[in-house]
Short mmCIF file of C-alpha atoms in Angstrom, two decimals:
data_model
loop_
_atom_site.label_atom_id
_atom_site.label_comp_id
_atom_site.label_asym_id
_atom_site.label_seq_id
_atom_site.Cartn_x
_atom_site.Cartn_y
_atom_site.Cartn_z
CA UNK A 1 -69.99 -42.06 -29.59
CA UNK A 2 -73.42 -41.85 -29.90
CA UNK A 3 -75.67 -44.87 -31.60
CA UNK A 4 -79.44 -43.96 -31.96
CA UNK A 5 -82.34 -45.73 -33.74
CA UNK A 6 -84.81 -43.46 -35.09
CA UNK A 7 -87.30 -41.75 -32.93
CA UNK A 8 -90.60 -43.47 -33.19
CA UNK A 9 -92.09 -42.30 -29.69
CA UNK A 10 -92.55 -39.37 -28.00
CA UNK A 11 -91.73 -40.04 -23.82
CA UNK A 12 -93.53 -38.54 -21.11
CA UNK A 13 -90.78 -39.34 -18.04
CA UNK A 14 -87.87 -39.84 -17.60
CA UNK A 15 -86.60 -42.49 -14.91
CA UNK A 16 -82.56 -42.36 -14.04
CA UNK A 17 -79.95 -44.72 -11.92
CA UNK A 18 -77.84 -42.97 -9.73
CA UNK A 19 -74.96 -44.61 -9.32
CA UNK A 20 -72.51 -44.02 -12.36
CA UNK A 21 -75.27 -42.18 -14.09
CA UNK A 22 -75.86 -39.21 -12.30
CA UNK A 23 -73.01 -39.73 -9.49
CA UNK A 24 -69.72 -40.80 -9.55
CA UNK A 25 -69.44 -43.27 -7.37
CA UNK A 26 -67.16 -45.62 -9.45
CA UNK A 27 -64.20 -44.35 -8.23
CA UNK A 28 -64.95 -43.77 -4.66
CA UNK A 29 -65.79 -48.12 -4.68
CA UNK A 30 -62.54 -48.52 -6.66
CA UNK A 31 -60.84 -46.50 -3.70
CA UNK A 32 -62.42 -48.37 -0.94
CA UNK A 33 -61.55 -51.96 -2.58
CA UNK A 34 -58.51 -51.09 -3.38
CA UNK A 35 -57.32 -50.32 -0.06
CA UNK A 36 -59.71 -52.98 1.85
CA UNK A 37 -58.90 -55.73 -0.18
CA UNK A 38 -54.86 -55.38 1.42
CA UNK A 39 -56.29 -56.97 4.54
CA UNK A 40 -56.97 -59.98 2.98
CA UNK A 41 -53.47 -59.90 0.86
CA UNK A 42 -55.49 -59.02 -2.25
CA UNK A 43 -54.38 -56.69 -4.67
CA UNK A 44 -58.22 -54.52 -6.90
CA UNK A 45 -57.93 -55.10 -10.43
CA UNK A 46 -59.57 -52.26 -11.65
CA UNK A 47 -60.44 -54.43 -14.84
CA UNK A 48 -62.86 -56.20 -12.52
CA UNK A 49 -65.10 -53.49 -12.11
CA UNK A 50 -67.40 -54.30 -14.68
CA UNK A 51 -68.53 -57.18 -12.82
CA UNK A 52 -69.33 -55.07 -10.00
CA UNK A 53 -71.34 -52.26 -11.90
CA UNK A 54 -75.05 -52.10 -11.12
CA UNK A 55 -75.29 -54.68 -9.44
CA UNK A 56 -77.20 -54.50 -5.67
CA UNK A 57 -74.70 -54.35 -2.61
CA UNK A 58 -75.00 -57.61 -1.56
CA UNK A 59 -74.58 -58.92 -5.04
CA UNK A 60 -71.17 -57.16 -5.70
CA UNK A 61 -69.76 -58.24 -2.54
CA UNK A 62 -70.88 -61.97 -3.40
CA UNK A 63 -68.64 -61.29 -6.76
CA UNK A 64 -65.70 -59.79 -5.18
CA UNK A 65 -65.49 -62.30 -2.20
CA UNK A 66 -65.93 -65.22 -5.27
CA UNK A 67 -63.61 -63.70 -7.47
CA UNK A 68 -60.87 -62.87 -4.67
CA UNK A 69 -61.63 -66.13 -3.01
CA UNK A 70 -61.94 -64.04 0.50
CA UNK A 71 -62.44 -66.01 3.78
CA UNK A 72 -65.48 -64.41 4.61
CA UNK A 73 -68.90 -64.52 3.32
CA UNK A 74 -70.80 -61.94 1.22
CA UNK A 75 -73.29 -60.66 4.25
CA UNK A 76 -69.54 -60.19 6.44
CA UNK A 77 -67.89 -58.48 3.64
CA UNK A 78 -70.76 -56.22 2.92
CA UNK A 79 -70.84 -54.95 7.07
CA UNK A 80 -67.18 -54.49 6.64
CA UNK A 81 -67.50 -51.96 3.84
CA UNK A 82 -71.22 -50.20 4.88
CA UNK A 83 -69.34 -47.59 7.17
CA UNK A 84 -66.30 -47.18 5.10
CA UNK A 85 -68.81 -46.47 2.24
CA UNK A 86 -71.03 -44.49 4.51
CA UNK A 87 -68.50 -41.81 5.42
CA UNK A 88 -67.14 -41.33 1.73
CA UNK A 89 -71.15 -40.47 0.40
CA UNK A 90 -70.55 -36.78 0.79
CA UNK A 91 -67.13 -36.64 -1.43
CA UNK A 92 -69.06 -38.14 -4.72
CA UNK A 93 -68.81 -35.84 -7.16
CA UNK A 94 -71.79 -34.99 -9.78
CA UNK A 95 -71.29 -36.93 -13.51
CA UNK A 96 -70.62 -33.66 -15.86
CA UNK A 97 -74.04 -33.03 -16.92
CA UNK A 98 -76.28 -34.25 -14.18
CA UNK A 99 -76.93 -31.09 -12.41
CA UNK A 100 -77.96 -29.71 -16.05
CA UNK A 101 -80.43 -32.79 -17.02
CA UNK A 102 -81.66 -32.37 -13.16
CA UNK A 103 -82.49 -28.56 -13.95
CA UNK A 104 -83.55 -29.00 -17.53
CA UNK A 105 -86.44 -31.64 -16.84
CA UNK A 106 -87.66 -29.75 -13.63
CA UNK A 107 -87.66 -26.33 -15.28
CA UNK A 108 -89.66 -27.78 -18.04
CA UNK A 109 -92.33 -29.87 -16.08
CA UNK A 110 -91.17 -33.05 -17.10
CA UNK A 111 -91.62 -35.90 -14.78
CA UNK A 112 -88.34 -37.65 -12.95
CA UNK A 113 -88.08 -40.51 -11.07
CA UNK A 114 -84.69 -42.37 -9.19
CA UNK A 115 -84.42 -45.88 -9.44
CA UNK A 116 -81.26 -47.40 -8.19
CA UNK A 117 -80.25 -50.91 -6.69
CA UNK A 118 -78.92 -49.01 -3.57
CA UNK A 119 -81.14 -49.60 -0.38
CA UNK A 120 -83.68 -45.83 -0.13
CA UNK A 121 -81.44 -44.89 2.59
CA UNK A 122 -78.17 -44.99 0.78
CA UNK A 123 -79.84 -43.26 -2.36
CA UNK A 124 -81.18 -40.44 -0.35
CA UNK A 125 -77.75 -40.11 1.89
CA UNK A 126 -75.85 -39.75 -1.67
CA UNK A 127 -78.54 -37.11 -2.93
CA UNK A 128 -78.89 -35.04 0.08
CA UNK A 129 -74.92 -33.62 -0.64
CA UNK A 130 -76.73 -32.19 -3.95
CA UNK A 131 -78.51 -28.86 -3.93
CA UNK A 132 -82.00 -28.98 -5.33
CA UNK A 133 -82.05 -33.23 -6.18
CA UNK A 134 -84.24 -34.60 -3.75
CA UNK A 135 -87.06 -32.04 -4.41
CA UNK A 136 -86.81 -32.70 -8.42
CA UNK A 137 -87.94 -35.95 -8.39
CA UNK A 138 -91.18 -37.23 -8.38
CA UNK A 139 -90.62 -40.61 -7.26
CA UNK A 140 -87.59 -42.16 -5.25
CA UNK A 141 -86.98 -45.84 -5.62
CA UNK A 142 -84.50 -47.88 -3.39
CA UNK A 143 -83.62 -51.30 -4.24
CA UNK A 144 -84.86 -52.73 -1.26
CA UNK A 145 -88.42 -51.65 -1.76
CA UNK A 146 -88.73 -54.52 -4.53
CA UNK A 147 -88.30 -58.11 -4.52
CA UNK A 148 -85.93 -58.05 -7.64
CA UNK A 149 -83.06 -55.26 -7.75
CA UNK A 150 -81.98 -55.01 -11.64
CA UNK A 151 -81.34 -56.59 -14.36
CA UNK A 152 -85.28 -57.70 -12.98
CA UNK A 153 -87.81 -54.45 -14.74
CA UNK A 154 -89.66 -54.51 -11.26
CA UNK A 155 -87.90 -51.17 -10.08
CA UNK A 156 -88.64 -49.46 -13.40
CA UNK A 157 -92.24 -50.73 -13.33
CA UNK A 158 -92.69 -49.55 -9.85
CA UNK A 159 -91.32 -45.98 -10.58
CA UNK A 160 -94.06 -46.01 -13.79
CA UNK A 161 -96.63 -47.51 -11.63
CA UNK A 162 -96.09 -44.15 -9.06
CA UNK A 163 -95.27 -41.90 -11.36
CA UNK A 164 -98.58 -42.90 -13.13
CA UNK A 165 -96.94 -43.38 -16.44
CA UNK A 166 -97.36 -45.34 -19.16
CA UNK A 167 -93.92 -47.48 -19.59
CA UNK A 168 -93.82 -47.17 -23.20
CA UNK A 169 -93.61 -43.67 -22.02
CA UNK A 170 -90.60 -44.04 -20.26
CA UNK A 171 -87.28 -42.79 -20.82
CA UNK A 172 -84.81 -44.48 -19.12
CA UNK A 173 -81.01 -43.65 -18.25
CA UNK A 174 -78.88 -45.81 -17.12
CA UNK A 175 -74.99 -46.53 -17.42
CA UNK A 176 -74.77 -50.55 -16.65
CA UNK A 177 -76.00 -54.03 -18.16
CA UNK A 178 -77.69 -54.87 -15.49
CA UNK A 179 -80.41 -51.44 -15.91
CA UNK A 180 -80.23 -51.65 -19.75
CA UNK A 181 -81.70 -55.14 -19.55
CA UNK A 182 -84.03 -54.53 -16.76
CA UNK A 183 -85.18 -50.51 -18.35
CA UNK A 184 -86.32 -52.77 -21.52
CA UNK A 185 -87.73 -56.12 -20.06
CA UNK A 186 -90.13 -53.29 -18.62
CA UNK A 187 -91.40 -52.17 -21.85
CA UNK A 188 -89.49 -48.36 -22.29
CA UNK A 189 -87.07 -46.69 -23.77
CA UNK A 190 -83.54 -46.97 -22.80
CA UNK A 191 -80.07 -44.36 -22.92
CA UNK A 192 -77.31 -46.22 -21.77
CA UNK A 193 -74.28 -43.80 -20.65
CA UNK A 194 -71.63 -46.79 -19.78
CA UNK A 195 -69.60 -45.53 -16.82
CA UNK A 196 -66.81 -48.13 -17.53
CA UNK A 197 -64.39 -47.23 -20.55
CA UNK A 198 -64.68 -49.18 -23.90
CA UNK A 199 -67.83 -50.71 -23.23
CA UNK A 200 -69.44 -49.41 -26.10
CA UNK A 201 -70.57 -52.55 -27.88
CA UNK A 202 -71.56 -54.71 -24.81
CA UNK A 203 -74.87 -52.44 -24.57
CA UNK A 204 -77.19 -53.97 -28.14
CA UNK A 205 -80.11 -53.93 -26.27
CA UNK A 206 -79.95 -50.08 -25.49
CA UNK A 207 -81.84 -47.56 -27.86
CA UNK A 208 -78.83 -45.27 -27.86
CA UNK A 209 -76.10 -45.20 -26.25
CA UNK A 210 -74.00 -42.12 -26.00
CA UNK A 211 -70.15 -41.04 -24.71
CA UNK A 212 -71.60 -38.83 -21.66
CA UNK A 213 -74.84 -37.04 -20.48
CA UNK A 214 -72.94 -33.79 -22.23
CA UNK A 215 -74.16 -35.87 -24.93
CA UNK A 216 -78.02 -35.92 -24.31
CA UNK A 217 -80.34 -34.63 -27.05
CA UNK A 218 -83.99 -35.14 -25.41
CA UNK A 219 -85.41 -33.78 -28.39
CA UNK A 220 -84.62 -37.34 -29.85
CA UNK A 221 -87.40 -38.85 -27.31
CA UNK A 222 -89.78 -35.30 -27.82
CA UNK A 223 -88.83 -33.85 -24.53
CA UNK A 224 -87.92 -30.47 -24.80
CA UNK A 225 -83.85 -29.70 -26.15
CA UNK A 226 -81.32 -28.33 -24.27
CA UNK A 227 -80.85 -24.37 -25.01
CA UNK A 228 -77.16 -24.07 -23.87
CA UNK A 229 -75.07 -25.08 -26.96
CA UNK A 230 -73.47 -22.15 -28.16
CA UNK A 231 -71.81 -21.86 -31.89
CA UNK A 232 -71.59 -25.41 -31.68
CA UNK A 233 -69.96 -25.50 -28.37
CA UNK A 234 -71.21 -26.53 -24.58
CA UNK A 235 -70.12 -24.06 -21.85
CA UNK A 236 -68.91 -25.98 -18.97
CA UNK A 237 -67.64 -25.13 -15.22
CA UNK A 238 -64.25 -24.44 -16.02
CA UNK A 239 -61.18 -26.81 -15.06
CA UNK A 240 -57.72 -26.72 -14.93
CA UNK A 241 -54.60 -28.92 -15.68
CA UNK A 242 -51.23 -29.01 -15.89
CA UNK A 243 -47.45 -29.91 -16.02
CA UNK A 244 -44.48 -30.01 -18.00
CA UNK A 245 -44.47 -30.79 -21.80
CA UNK A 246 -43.70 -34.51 -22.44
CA UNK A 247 -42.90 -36.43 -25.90
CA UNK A 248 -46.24 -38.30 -26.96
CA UNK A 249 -47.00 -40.83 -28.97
CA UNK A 250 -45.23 -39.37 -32.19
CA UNK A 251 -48.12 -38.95 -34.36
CA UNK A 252 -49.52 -35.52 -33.82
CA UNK A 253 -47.01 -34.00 -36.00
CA UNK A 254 -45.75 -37.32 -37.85
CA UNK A 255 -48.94 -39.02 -38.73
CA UNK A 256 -51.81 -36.16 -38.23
CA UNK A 257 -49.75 -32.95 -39.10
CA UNK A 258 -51.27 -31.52 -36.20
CA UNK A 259 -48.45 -30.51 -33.55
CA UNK A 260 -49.71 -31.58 -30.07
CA UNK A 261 -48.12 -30.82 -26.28
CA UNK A 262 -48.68 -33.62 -24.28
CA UNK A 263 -49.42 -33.69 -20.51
CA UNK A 264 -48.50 -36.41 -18.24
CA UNK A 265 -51.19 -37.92 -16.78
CA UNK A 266 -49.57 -39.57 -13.71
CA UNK A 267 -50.12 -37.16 -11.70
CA UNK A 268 -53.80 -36.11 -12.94
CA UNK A 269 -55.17 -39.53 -12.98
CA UNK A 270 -58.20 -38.68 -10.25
CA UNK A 271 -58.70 -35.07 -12.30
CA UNK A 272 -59.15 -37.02 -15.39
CA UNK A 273 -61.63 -39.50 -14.05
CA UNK A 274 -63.96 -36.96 -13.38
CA UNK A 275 -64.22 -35.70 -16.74
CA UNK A 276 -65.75 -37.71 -19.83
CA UNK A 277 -63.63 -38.44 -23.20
CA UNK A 278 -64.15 -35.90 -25.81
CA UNK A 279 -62.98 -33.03 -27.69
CA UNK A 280 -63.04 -29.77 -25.24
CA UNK A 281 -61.39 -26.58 -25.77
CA UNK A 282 -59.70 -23.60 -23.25
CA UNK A 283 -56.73 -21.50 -23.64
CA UNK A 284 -52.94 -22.40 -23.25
CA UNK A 285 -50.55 -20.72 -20.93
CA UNK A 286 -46.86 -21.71 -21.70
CA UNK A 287 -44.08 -19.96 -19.48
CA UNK A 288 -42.24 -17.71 -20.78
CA UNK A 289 -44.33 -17.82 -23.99
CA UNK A 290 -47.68 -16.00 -23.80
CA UNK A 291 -51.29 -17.19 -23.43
CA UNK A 292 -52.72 -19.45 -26.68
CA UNK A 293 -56.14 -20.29 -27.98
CA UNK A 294 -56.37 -24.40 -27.40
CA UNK A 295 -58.23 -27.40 -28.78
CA UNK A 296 -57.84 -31.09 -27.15
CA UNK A 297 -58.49 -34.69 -26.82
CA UNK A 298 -59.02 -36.19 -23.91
CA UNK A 299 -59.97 -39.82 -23.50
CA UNK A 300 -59.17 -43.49 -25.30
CA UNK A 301 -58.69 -42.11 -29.41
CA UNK A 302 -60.76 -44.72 -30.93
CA UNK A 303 -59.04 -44.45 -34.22
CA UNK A 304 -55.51 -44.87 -32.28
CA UNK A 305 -57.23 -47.35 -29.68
CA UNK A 306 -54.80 -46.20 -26.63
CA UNK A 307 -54.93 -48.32 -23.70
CA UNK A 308 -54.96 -45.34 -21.24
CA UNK A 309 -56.96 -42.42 -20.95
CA UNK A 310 -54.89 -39.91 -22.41
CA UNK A 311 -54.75 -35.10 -23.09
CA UNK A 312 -53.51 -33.92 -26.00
CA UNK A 313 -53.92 -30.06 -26.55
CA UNK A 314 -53.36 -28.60 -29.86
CA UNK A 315 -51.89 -25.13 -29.11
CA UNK A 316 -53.17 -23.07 -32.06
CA UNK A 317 -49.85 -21.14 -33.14
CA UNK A 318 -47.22 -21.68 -35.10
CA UNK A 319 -44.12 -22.06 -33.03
CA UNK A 320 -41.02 -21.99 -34.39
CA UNK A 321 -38.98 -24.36 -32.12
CA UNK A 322 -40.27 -27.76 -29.74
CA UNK A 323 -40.79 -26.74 -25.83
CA UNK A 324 -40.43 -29.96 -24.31
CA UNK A 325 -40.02 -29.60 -20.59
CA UNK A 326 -41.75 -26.10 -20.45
CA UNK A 327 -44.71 -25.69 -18.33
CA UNK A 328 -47.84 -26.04 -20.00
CA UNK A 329 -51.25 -24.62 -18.33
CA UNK A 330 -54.64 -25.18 -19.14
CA UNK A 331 -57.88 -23.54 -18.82
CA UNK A 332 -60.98 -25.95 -20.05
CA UNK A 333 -63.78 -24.00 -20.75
CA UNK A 334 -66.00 -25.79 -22.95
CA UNK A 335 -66.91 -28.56 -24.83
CA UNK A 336 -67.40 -30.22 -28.17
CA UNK A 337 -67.88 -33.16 -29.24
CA UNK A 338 -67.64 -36.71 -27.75
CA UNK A 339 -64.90 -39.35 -29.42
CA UNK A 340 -65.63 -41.03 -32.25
CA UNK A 341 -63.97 -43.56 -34.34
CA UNK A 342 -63.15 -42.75 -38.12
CA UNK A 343 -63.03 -44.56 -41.54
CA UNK A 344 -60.09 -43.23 -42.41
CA UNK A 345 -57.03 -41.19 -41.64
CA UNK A 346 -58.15 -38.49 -43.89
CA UNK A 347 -61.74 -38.13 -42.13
CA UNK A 348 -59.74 -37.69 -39.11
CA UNK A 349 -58.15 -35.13 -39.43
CA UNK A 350 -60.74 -33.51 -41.29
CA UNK A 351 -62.58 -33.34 -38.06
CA UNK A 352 -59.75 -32.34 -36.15
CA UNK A 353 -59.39 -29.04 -38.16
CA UNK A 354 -63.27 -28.77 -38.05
CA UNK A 355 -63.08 -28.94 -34.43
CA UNK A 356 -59.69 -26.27 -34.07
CA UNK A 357 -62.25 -23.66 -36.49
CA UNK A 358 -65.21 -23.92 -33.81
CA UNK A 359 -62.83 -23.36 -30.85
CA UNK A 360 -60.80 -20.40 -32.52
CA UNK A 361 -64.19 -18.85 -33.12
CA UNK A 362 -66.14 -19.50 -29.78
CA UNK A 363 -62.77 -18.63 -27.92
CA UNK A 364 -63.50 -14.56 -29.29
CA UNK A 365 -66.56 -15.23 -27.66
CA UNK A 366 -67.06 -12.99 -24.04
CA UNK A 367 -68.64 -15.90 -22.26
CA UNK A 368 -65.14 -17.74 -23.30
CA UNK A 369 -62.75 -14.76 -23.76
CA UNK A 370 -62.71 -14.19 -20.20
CA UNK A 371 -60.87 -16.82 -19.31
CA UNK A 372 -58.11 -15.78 -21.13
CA UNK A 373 -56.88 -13.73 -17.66
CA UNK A 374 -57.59 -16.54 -14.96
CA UNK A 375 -54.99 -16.25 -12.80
CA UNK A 376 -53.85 -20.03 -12.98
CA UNK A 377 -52.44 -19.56 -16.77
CA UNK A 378 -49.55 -17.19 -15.15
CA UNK A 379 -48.83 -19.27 -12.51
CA UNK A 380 -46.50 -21.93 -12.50
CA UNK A 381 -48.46 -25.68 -12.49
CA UNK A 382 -45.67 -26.71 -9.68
CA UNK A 383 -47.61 -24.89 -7.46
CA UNK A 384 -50.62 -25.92 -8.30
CA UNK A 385 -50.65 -29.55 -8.06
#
């Protein structure tokens, strides 16, 4: 969901986090934790995390060894977990949409800088396992080249200061408290792009805060728009998922009129994680069946408020009969729209018949017709997982 206040300057920058913003690294600390924290008879609560999130290193071991009550101090904790942390750098996946902001600003001349809480060594370990990062940015800030890591502004007023900038011609993007608050104590403009679920209304201070950096619309700040929407839709590296159909929640066809085949997640838990909430859009392979256009949710249903990230395709056919227990494969290919919440039944599913009209007409599309023959539609999901 995206909340904006009107435009009312143009920016000349733009300064980003890395962690959770343009990397993410959220689940690979979750990982670590969870596992470490056994050695001290601990058991992660992933609920936690949010008092972890951008926060410097030796600040979220302080809260983890407080809120655990762990013999050992913060500086002993933190040695502990450097290595283990140090050999999973090069498995952190890009946030969808970072590679394509990275690409977009340089193309266009605009000025980027990194400023992140992690020490300069850590932040340019992480960026060195992505093609082309470390030569788009103008300035690289580490969190131990200040006094103050964030929610202090002295990291964003450094990476002004070097860029040469004007702050109130900054653009800032960051996806915790801690870098809202310290991106506006220094004077600039501020996207938040929370990398924690449901955290929506914790970020006041932001100017805007939107679902994912899918999301983005620079124009907003007068930097130059994306060009890559197509009829309404985002292309996206294609992904894949899938597993027998389960019963859901009972209100696609009961409450919504709209019959969807829902997907365990158990198994896809990690696959999900990587991709943001939102409305996306692929094509349907059901054994035994045929291959079907395919509109879906994936993500929290803010009208429905579910307390697990959830996918729910929307096979567009008519089908005569129920196929629970059949195997259901799916081919994302793009994207439209992040979740929102809605007023009213009624406005719901207005949008969700809005959004099954965009994909049946982008799906006739080459760039997304294609698809319709990848190889993992006729092959059984079993094998595959």
């Amino acid at each position: 969901m995206s909340m904006a206040k009107p435009l009312s300057k143009l920016m000349s920058c733009v300064i980003l986090d890395l962690d959770g913003t343009l990397i993410n690294s959220d689940g690979i600390v979750c990982d670590v934790l969870r596992v470490h924290l056994v050695k001290f008879g601990k058991k992660w609560d992933g609920k936690r995390a949010r008092r972890i999130v951008g926060k410097t290193p030796y600040e979220a071991a302080a809260a983890i060894v407080e809120d655990y009550e762990l013999p050992v101090t913060a500086d002993e904790f933190l040695s502990e977990l450097t290595p283990i942390f140090s050999k999973k750098w090069g498995s952190i996946k890009a946030q969808p949409g970072a590679n394509r902001l990275i690409n977009h600003l340089r193309s266009h001349g605009v000025p980027i800088a990194l400023a992140s809480n992690s020490s300069k060594e850590n932040v340019e370990t992480k960026i060195s396992f992505h093609r082309g990062w470390k030569e788009s940015f103008s300035v690289i800030l580490g969190g131990d080249e200040v006094t103050n890591g964030k929610p202090s502004p002295e990291i964003y007023l450094e990476a002004a200061k070097r860029l040469k900038m004007d702050t109130s011609t900054c653009l800032v993007i960051e996806d915790s408290l801690p870098g809202v608050t310290a991106g506006k104590a220094a004077g600039m403009e501020v996207v938040a792009v929370p990398s924690l679920p449901k955290q929506t209304d914790v970020f006041t201070s932001a100017d805007e805060v939107i679902n994912s950096l899918l999301d983005l619309k620079l124009e907003k700040w007068g930097l130059p728009a994306f060009e890559d929407w197509v009829e309404g839709t985002l292309p996206i590296e294609p992904w894949s998922i899938g597993g027998p159909v389960i019963k859901g929640f009972g209100r696609g066809s009961k409450v919504l009129g709209i019959p969807t085949a829902n997907l365990s997640t158990e198994a896809y838990s990690d696959v999900l994680s990587e991709h943001p909430s939102g409305v996306y859009f692929g094509w349907a392979g059901l054994a035994g069946r045929g291959i079907y256009k395919m509109v879906m949710s994936v993500g929290w249903n803010p009208y429905f408020n579910n307390s697990e990230k959830t996918i729910e395709p929307w096979l567009l056919h008519d089908f005569d009969e129920d196929f629970y227990g059949e195997d259901l494969r799916l081919v994302i290919v793009g994207y439209i729209r992040p979740e929102a919440n809605f007023p009213s039944l009624e406005s719901l599913v207005a949008k969700i018949h809005e959004d099954k009209k965009i994909a049946e007409e982008a799906l006739e599309l080459p760039l997304y017709l294609k698809y319709r023959d990848d190889s993992y539609l006729n092959t059984s999901s079993k094998q595959n997982c």
